[in-house]
Amino acid sequence: MVVVAALPVYIAVAAFLVNARHTCYALSFPLERVRGRLAKAYSTFSLTDEAYASHRHRAFPRLARAADPVARFFMHLYRAGSATAGALLGSLIPDSVTGLDFALTALFAVLALDAVRDLRRGPAHLRTRAG
């Protein structure tokens, strides 16, 4: 949005809408299963999409109270560690390399096209071996 010189109000609304889901996560997360103020504070701080999905979904067995913050710690460590590693490795790329900024956009375009192609072919469990 910045590249196409969108108005700041449009950028603000888009950022708000993308991040508003975290408010819903925090309000509906089962904090009553977490013991201790520090564990509750960290559980709220480290709440990611993955942590919410794995601990809120009814299909998953309820973990022991002590395991919830530990699982969220490792999910948080994975996310923060991956972002840090990506930033550090990205800083090693010389400025003379061109076209790399488009790589992520191209990746998502290819993934979207593959998803559309799979939708046209139908569910995998209904396809024949020849299809």
mmCIF file with all atom_site columns, C-alpha atoms in Angstrom, residues 4 7 9 11 14 16 20-21 25 33 40 48 52 63 67 75 90-91 102-105 110:
data_model
loop_
_atom_site.group_PDB
_atom_site.id
_atom_site.type_symbol
_atom_site.label_atom_id
_atom_site.label_alt_id
_atom_site.label_comp_id
_atom_site.label_asym_id
_atom_site.label_entity_id
_atom_site.label_seq_id
_atom_site.pdbx_PDB_ins_code
_atom_site.Cartn_x
_atom_site.Cartn_y
_atom_site.Cartn_z
_atom_site.occupancy
_atom_site.B_iso_or_equiv
_atom_site.pdbx_formal_charge
_atom_site.auth_seq_id
_atom_site.auth_comp_id
_atom_site.auth_asym_id
_atom_site.auth_atom_id
_atom_site.pdbx_PDB_model_num
ATOM 1  C CA . VAL A 1 4   ? 1.191  2.653   -4.552 1.00 0.00 ? 4   VAL A CA 1
ATOM 2  C CA . LEU A 1 7   ? -3.735 7.356   1.722  1.00 0.00 ? 7   LEU A CA 1
ATOM 3  C CA . VAL A 1 9   ? -6.218 6.352   6.430  1.00 0.00 ? 9   VAL A CA 1
ATOM 4  C CA . ILE A 1 11  ? -3.235 1.911   5.461  1.00 0.00 ? 11  ILE A CA 1
ATOM 5  C CA . ALA A 1 14  ? -6.131 -2.219  6.664  1.00 0.00 ? 14  ALA A CA 1
ATOM 6  C CA . PHE A 1 16  ? -6.440 -2.421  12.073 1.00 0.00 ? 16  PHE A CA 1
ATOM 7  C CA . ALA A 1 20  ? -8.152 -6.958  15.117 1.00 0.00 ? 20  ALA A CA 1
ATOM 8  C CA . ARG A 1 21  ? -8.363 -10.749 15.233 1.00 0.00 ? 21  ARG A CA 1
ATOM 9  C CA . TYR A 1 25  ? -8.261 -14.261 20.407 1.00 0.00 ? 25  TYR A CA 1
ATOM 10 C CA . ARG A 1 33  ? -6.817 -23.047 32.579 1.00 0.00 ? 33  ARG A CA 1
ATOM 11 C CA . LYS A 1 40  ? -1.367 -15.675 32.352 1.00 0.00 ? 40  LYS A CA 1
ATOM 12 C CA . THR A 1 48  ? -0.366 -16.347 18.100 1.00 0.00 ? 48  THR A CA 1
ATOM 13 C CA . TYR A 1 52  ? -4.985 -20.047 19.627 1.00 0.00 ? 52  TYR A CA 1
ATOM 14 C CA . LEU A 1 63  ? -3.358 -30.305 27.860 1.00 0.00 ? 63  LEU A CA 1
ATOM 15 C CA . ALA A 1 67  ? 1.876  -27.659 29.388 1.00 0.00 ? 67  ALA A CA 1
ATOM 16 C CA . MET A 1 75  ? 5.476  -21.525 19.443 1.00 0.00 ? 75  MET A CA 1
ATOM 17 C CA . GLY A 1 90  ? 18.254 -11.040 4.561  1.00 0.00 ? 90  GLY A CA 1
ATOM 18 C CA . SER A 1 91  ? 20.757 -8.414  5.651  1.00 0.00 ? 91  SER A CA 1
ATOM 19 C CA . PHE A 1 102 ? 9.317  -9.796  -5.984 1.00 0.00 ? 102 PHE A CA 1
ATOM 20 C CA . ALA A 1 103 ? 10.062 -13.378 -4.884 1.00 0.00 ? 103 ALA A CA 1
ATOM 21 C CA . LEU A 1 104 ? 7.540  -13.461 -2.021 1.00 0.00 ? 104 LEU A CA 1
ATOM 22 C CA . THR A 1 105 ? 4.795  -11.997 -4.185 1.00 0.00 ? 105 THR A CA 1
ATOM 23 C CA . VAL A 1 110 ? 1.966  -19.561 -7.494 1.00 0.00 ? 110 VAL A CA 1
#
